[in-house]
CSV table of C-alpha atoms in Angstrom, one decimal:
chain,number,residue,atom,x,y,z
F,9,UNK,CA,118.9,-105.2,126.0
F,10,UNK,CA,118.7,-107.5,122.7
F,11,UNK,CA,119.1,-106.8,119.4
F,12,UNK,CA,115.5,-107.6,117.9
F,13,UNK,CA,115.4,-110.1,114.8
F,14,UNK,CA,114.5,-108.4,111.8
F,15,UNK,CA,114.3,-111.2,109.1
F,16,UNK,CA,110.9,-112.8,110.3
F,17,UNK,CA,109.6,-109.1,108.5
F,18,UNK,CA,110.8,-110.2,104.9
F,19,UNK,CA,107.9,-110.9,102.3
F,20,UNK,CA,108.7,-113.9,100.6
F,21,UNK,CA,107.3,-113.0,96.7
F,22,UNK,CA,107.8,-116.6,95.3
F,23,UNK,CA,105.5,-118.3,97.7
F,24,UNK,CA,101.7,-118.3,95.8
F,25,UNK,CA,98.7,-116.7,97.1
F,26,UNK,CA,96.8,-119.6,98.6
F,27,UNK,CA,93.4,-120.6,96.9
F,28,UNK,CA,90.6,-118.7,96.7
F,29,UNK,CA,92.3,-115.5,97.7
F,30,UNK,CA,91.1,-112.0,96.3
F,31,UNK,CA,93.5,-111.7,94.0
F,32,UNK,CA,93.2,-115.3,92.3
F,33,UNK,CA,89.6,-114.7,91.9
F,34,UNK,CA,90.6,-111.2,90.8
F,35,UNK,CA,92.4,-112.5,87.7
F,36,UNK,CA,90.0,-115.6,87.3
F,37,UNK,CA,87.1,-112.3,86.1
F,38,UNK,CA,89.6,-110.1,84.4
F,39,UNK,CA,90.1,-113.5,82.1
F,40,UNK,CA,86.5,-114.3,81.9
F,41,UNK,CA,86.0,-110.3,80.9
F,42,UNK,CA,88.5,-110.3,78.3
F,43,UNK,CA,86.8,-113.1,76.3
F,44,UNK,CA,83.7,-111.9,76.3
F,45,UNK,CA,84.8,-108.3,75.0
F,46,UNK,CA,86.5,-110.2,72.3
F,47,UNK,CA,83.5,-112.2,71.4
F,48,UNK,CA,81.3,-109.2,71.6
F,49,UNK,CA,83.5,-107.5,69.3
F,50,UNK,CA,83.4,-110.5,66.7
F,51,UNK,CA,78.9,-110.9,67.1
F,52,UNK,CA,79.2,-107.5,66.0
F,53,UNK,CA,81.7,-107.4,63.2
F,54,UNK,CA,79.7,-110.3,62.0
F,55,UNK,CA,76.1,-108.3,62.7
F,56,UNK,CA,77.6,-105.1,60.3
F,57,UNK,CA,78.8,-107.8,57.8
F,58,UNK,CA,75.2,-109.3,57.4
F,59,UNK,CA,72.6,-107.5,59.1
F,60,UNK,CA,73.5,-104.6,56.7
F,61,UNK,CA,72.6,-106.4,53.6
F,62,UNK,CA,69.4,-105.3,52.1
F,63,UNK,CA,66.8,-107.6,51.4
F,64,UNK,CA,65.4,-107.7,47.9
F,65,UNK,CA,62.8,-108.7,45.1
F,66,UNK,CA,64.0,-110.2,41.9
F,67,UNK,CA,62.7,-111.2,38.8
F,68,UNK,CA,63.9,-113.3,35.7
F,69,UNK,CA,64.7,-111.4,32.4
F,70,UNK,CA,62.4,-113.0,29.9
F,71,UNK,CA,61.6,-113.5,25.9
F,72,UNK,CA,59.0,-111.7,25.0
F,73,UNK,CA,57.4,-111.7,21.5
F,74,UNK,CA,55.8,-108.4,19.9
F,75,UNK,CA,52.9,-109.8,18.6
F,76,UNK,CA,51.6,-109.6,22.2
F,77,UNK,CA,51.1,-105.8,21.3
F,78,UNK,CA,48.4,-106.8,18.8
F,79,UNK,CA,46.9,-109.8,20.3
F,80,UNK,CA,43.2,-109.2,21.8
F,81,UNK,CA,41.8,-112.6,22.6
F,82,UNK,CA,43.7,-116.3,23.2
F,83,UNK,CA,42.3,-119.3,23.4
F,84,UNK,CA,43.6,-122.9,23.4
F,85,UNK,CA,42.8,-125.9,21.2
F,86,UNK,CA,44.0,-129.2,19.1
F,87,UNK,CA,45.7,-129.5,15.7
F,88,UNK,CA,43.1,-131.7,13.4
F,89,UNK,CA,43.7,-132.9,10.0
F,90,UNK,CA,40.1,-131.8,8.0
F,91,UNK,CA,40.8,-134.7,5.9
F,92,UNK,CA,41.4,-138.3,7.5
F,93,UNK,CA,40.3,-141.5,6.9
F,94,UNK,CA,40.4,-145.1,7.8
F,95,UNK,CA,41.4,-147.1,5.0
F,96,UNK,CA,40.1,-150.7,4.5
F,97,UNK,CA,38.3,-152.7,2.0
F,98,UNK,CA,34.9,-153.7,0.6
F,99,UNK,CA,36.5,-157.7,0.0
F,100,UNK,CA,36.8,-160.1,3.1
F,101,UNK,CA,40.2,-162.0,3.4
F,102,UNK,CA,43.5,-162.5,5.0
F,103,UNK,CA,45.7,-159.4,5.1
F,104,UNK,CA,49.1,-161.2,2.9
F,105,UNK,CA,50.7,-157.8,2.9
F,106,UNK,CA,51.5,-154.8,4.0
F,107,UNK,CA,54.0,-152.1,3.0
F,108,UNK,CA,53.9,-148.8,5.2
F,109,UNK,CA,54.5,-148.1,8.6
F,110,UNK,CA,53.6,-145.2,11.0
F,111,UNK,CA,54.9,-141.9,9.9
F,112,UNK,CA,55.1,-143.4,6.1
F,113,UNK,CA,54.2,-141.0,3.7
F,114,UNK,CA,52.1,-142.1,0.5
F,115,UNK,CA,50.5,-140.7,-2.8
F,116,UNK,CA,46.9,-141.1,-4.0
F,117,UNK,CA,46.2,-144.3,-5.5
F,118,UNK,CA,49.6,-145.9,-3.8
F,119,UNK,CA,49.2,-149.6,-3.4
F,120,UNK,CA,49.9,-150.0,0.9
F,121,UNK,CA,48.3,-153.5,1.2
F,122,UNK,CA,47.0,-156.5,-0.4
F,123,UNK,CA,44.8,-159.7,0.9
F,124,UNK,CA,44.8,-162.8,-0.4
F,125,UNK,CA,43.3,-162.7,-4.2
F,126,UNK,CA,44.1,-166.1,-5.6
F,127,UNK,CA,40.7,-166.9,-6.4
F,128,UNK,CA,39.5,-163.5,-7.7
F,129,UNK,CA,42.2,-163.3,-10.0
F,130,UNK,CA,41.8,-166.8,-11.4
F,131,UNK,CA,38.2,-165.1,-11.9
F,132,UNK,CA,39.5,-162.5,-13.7
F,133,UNK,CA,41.5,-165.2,-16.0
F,134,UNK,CA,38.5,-167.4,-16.4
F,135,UNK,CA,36.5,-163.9,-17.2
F,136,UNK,CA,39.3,-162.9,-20.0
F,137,UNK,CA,39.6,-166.1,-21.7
F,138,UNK,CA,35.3,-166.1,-22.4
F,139,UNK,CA,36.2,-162.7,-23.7
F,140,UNK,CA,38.1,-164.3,-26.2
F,141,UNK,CA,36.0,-166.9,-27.0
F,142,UNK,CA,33.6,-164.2,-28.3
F,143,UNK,CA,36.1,-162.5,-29.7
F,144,UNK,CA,37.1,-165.6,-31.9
F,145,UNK,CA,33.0,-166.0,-32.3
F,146,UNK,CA,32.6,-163.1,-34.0
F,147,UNK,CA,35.6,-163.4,-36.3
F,148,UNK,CA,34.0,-166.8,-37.1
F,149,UNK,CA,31.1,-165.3,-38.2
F,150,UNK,CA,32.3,-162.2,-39.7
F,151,UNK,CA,34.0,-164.8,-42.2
F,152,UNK,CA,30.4,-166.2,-42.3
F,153,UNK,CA,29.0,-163.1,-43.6
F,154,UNK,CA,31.1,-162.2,-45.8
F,155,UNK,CA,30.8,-165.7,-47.7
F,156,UNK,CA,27.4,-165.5,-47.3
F,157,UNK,CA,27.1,-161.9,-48.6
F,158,UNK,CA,29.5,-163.1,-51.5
F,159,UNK,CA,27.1,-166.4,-52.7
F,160,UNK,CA,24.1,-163.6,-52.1
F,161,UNK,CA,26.0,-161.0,-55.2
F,162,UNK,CA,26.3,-164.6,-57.3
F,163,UNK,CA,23.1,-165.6,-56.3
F,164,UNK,CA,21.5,-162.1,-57.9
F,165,UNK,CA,23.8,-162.0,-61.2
F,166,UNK,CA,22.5,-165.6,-61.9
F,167,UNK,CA,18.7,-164.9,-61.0
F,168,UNK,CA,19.2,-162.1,-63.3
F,169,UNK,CA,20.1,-164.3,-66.2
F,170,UNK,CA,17.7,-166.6,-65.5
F,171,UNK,CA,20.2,-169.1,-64.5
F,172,UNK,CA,18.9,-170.5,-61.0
F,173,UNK,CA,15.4,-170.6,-59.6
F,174,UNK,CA,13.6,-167.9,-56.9
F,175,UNK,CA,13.9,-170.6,-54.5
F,176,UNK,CA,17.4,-170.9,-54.7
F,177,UNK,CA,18.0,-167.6,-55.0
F,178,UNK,CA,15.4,-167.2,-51.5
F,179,UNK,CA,17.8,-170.2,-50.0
F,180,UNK,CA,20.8,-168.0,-50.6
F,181,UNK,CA,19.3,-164.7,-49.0
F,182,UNK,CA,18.1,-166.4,-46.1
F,183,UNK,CA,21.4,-167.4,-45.2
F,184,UNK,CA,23.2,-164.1,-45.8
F,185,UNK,CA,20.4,-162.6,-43.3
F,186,UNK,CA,21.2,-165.2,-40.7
F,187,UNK,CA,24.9,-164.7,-40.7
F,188,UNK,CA,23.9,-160.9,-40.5
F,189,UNK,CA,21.8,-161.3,-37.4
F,190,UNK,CA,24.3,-164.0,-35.5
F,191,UNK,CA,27.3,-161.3,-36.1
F,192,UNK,CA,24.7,-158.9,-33.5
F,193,UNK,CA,24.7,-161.6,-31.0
F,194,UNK,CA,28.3,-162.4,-31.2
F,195,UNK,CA,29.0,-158.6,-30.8
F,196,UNK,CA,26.1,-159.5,-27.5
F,197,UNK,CA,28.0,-161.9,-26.4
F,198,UNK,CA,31.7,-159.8,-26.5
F,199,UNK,CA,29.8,-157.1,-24.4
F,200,UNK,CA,28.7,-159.9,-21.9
F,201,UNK,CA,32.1,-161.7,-21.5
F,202,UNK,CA,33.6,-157.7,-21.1
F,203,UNK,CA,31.0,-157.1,-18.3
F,204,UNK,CA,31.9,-159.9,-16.9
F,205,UNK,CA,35.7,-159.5,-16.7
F,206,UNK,CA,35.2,-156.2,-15.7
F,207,UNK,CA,33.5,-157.6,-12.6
F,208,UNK,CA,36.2,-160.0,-12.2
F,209,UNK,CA,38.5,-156.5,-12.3
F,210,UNK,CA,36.7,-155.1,-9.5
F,211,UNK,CA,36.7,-157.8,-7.0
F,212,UNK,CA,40.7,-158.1,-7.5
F,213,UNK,CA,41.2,-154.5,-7.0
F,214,UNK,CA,38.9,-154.3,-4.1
F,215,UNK,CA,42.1,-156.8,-2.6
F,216,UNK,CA,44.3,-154.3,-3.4
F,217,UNK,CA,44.5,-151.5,-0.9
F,218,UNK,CA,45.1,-148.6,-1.7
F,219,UNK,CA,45.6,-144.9,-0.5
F,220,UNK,CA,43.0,-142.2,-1.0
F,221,UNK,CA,45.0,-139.3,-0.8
F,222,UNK,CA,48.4,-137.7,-0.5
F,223,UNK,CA,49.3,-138.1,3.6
F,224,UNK,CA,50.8,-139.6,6.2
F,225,UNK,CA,50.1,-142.8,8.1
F,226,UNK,CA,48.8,-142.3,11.7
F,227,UNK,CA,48.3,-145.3,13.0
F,228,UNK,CA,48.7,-149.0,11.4
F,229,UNK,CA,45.6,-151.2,12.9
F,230,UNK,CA,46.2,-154.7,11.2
F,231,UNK,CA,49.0,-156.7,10.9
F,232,UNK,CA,50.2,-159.6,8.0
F,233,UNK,CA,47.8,-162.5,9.0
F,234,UNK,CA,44.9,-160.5,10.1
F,235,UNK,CA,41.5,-161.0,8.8
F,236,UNK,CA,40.0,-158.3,6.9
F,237,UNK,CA,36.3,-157.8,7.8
F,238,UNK,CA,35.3,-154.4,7.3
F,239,UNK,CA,31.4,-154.3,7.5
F,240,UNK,CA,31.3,-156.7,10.4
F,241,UNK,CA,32.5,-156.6,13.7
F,242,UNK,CA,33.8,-160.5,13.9
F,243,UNK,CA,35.9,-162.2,16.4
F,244,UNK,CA,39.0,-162.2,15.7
F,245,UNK,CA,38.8,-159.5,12.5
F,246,UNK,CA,40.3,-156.1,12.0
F,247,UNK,CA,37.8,-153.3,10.2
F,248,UNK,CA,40.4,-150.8,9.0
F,249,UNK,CA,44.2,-151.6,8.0
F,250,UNK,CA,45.7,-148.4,8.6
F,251,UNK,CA,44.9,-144.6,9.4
F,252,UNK,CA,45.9,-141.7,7.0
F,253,UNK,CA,45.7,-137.9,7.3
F,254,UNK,CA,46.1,-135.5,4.6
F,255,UNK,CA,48.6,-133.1,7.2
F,256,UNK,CA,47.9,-130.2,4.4
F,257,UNK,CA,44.4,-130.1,6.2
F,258,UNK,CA,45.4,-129.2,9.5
F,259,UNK,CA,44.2,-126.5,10.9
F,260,UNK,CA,43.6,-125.8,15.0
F,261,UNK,CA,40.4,-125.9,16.5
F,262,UNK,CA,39.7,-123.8,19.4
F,263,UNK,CA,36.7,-123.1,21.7
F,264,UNK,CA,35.8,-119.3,22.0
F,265,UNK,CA,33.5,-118.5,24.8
F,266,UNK,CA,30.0,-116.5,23.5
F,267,UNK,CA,31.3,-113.2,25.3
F,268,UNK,CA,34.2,-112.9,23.6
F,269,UNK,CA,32.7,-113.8,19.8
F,270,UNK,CA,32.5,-110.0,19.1
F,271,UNK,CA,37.0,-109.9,18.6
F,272,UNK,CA,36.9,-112.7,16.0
F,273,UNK,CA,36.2,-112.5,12.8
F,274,UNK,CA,36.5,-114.8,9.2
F,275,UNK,CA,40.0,-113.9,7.8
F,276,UNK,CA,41.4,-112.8,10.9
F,277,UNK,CA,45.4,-113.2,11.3
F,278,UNK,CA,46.4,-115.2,14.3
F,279,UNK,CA,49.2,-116.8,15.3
F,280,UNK,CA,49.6,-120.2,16.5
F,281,UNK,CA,51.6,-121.5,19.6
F,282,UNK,CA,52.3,-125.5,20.1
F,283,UNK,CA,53.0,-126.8,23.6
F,284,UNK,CA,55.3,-129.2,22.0
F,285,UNK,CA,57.4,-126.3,21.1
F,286,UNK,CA,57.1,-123.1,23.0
F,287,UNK,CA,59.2,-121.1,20.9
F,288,UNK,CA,57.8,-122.2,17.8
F,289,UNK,CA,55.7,-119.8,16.5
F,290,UNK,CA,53.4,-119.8,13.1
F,291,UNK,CA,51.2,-117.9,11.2
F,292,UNK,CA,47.6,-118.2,10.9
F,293,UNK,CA,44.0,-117.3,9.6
F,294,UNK,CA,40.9,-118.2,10.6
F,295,UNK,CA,38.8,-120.0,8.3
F,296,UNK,CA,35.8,-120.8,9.5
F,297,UNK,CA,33.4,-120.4,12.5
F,298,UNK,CA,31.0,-123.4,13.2
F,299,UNK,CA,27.6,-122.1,13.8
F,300,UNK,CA,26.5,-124.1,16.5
F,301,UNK,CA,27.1,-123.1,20.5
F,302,UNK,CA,28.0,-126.1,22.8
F,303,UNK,CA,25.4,-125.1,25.9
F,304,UNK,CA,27.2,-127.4,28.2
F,305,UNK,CA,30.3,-124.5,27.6
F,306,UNK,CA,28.9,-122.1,26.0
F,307,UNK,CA,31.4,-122.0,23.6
F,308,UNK,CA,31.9,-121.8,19.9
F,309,UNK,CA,33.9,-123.8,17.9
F,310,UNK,CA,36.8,-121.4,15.9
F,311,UNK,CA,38.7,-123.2,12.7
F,312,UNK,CA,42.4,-121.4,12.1
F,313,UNK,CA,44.1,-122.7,9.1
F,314,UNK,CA,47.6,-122.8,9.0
F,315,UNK,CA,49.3,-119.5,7.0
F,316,UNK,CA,52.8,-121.7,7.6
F,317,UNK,CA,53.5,-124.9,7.9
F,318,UNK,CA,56.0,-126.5,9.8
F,319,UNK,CA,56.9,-130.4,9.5
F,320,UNK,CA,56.5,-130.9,13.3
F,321,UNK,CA,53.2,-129.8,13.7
F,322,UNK,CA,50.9,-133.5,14.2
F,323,UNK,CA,47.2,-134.3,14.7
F,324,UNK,CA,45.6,-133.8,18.0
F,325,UNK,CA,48.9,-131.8,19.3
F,326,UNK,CA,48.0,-128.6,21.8
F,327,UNK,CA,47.8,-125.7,20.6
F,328,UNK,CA,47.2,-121.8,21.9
F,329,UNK,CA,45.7,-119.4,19.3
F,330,UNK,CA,46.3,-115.5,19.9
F,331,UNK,CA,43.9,-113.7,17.6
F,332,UNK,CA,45.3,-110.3,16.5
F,333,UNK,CA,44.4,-107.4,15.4
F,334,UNK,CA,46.5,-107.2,12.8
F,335,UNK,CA,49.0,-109.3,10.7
F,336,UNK,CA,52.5,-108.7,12.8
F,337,UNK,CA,55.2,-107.3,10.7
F,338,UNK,CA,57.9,-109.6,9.4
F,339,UNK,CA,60.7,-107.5,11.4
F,340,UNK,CA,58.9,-108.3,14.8
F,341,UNK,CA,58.1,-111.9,14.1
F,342,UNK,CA,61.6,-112.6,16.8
F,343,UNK,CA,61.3,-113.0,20.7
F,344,UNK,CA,63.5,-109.8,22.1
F,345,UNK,CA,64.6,-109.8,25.8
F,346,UNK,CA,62.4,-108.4,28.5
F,347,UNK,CA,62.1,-107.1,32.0
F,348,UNK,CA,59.3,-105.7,34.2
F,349,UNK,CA,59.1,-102.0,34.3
F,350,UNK,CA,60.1,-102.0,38.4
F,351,UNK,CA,63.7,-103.2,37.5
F,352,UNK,CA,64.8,-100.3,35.7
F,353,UNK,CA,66.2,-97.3,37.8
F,354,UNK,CA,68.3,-94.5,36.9
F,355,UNK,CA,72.4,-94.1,37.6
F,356,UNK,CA,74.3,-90.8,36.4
F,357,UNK,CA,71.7,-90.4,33.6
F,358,UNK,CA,72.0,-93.5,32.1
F,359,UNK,CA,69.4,-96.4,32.4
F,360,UNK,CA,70.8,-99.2,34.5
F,361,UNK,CA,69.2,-102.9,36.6
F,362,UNK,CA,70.8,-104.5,39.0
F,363,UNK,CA,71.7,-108.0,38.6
F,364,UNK,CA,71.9,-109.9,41.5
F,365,UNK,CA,74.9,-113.0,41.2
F,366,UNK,CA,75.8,-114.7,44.1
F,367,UNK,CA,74.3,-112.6,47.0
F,368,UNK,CA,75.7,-109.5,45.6
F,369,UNK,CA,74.7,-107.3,42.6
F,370,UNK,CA,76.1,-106.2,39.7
F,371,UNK,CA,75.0,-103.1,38.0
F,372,UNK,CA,74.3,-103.3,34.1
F,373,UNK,CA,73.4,-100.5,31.9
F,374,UNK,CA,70.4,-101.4,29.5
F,375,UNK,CA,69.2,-99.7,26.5
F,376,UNK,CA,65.0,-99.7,26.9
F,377,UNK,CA,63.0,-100.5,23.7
F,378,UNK,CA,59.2,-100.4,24.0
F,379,UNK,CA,56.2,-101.7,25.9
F,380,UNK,CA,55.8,-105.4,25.3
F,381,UNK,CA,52.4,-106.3,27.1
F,382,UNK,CA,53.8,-105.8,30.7
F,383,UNK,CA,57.0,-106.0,30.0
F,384,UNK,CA,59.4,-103.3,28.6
F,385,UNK,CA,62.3,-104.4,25.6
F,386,UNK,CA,66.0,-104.3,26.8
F,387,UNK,CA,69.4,-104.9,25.6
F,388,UNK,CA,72.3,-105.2,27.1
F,389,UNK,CA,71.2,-108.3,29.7
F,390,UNK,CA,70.9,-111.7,28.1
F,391,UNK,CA,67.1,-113.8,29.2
F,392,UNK,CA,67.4,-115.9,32.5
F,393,UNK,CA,69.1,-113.0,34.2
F,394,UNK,CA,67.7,-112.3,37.4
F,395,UNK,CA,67.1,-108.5,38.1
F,396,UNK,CA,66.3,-106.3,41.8
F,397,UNK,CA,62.9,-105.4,41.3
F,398,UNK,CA,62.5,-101.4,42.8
F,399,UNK,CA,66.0,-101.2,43.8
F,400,UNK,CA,66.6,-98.6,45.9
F,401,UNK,CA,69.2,-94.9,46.1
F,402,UNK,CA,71.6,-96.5,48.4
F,403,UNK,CA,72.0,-99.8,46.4
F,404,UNK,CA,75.7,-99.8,44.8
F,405,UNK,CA,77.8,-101.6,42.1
F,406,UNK,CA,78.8,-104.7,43.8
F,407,UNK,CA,76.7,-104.4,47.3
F,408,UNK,CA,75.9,-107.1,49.2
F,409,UNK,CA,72.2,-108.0,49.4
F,410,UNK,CA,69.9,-111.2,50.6
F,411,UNK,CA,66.4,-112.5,48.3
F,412,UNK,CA,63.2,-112.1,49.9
F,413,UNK,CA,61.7,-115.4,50.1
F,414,UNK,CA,58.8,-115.5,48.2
């Protein structure tokens, strides 16, 4: 019998499992499982990084001023000077000069422009020199009275003495009476040559432009070369030269509606708030109350005078008017920071907000003052700070959070 042969029945382990065999689509899934373990494992690291951040309300630390605690009414208005004018002349003429600009600041009775006064001022020559003349007329016959008052004295002594006839004697009166009477029209005639020099005066100053009153120059509406035409509206003419404003004058008007007329009274403090400059803000009074109701608004027209002044403050600039009920106190007159109410919490006893700085916040103890309006005084966190608005137990120092969109 033969021996059988055994090595056929030898498993050769280097020869590879032919495709798609179990076990090569065994290790295909266990692949194919693995990454999605790991990438399950990162979504959810990345879901307790960010889907645990809580999301929040903020709002901005502001300046807040005090007086708000006494204000009971606001209204808005204009600045307006109470004493403006258009400056021009009564003559007609070419403007030949002009010596202010905009923004130029003048006295009363300050020469800012001229036209052309060649002719009236060789008027007002002419007029002088016949005010001479008379002058030298009279002198003339001032010498003519006294010689004729002199030959009258003679005239008497000799009449006395019998030494010249009555006629003579009549001759010699009759000419001390007419010098007497022509010294009267001379003295006529000064009064006549005055007049008219004074005449002469007026028309020349009438080229001379001056201004009216201490101010400021608003506007400039003529230029060197212009014609000057003030009581006529001609082609090619310019009424007023410039525009002046006496700025000690200006006070803001505001309209008050009828309903609230009851919180303002004459000599009522007030403070006054320019859009130009927000943080600017100046004392007033009110002055006056026009009695008349606009029915189109049914509003009433409230004058508040400036307590003080300030160098920036123009014609026609917007203004907002708090009426108060009282003068605010010189230590409160400052902007202090403030924060709603919501954004102060409590941590270990002490009073604390949250500031929120890039998506995380940061927790800031505050010192609380008082009630500003709506807001509350704080110190320790500077204005444009933003703040967690109701934050809540489990927000920390440092935590993570995301801004509600709002």
């Amino acid at each position: 019998m033969a021996t059988p042969d055994l090595s056929k029945l030898k498993i050769d382990r280097n020869t590879s499992a032919p495709a798609g065999s179990p076990r090569k689509t065994r290790r295909r899934w266990l692949k194919i499982g693995a990454a999605v373990l790991i990438l399950g494992a990162v979504g959810f690291a990345v879901a307790k990084r960010f889907g645990s951040a809580p999301t929040v309300e903020t709002a901005t630390v502001a300046m807040a001023y005090p007086s708000q605690n006494y204000t009971l009414l606001n209204a808005t208005g204009y600045a307006v000077a109470q004493r403006k004018a258009a400056v021009s002349s009564k003559a007609t003429g070419k403007l030949e000069w002009l010596g202010v600009l905009e923004g130029s600041r003048v006295k009363k009775d300050e020469l800012i422009a001229r036209l052309e006064n060649k002719d009236v001022s060789a008027s007002l020559g002419q007029a002088a020199a016949n005010v001479g003349v008379a002058q030298a007329n009279l002198e003339q016959g001032m010498a003519e009275l006294r010689d004729a008052e002199n030959a009258l004295k003679r005239s008497q002594e000799l009449l006395a003495q019998k030494f010249i006839s009555n006629s003579a004697h009549d001759a010699t009166l009759a000419r001390y009476n007419k010098a007497k009477a022509a010294i009267s029209g001379y003295r006529a005639a000064i009064a006549a040559a005055q007049a008219n020099r004074q005449v002469a005066q007026v028309a020349l100053d009438q080229t001379l432009i001056r201004a009216p009153f201490d101010g400021v120059i608003l506007t400039k509406n003529a230029n060197v070369g212009d014609n000057i035409t003030p009581f006529s509206s001609a082609t090619d003419s310019k009424g007023a030269v410039v525009t002046i404003a006496d700025m000690e004058t200006l006070e803001v008007e505001a309209d008050v509606a009828e309903s609230n007329l009851a919180k303002i009274k004459i000599d009522q403090p007030s403070e006054i708030q320019l859009e130009a400059f927000p943080d600017l803000r100046l004392a007033g009074v009110v002055s006056r109350m026009v009695p008349t109701v606009d029915r189109s608004k049914a509003t009433l027209l409230v004058k508040v005078r400036f307590v003080e002044r300030d160098p920036r403050v123009l014609p026609d600039m917007s203004a907002k008017v708090a009426f108060l009920s009282r003068a605010v106190p010189q230590d409160e007159r400052k902007p202090v920071t403030a924060v709603q109410p919501a954004a102060i919490t409590e941590r270990g006893g002490r009073k604390v907000v949250f500031a929120v700085q890039d998506d995380k916040v940061r927790q800031i103890p505050v010192k609380v003052g008082k009630k500003i309006g709506e807001l509350l005084e704080v110190q320790g966190i500077k204005a444009g700070d933003k703040v967690v608005l109701k934050p809540g137990d489990k927000l920390q120092d440092g935590g993570a959070v995301s801004l509600a969109k709002k």
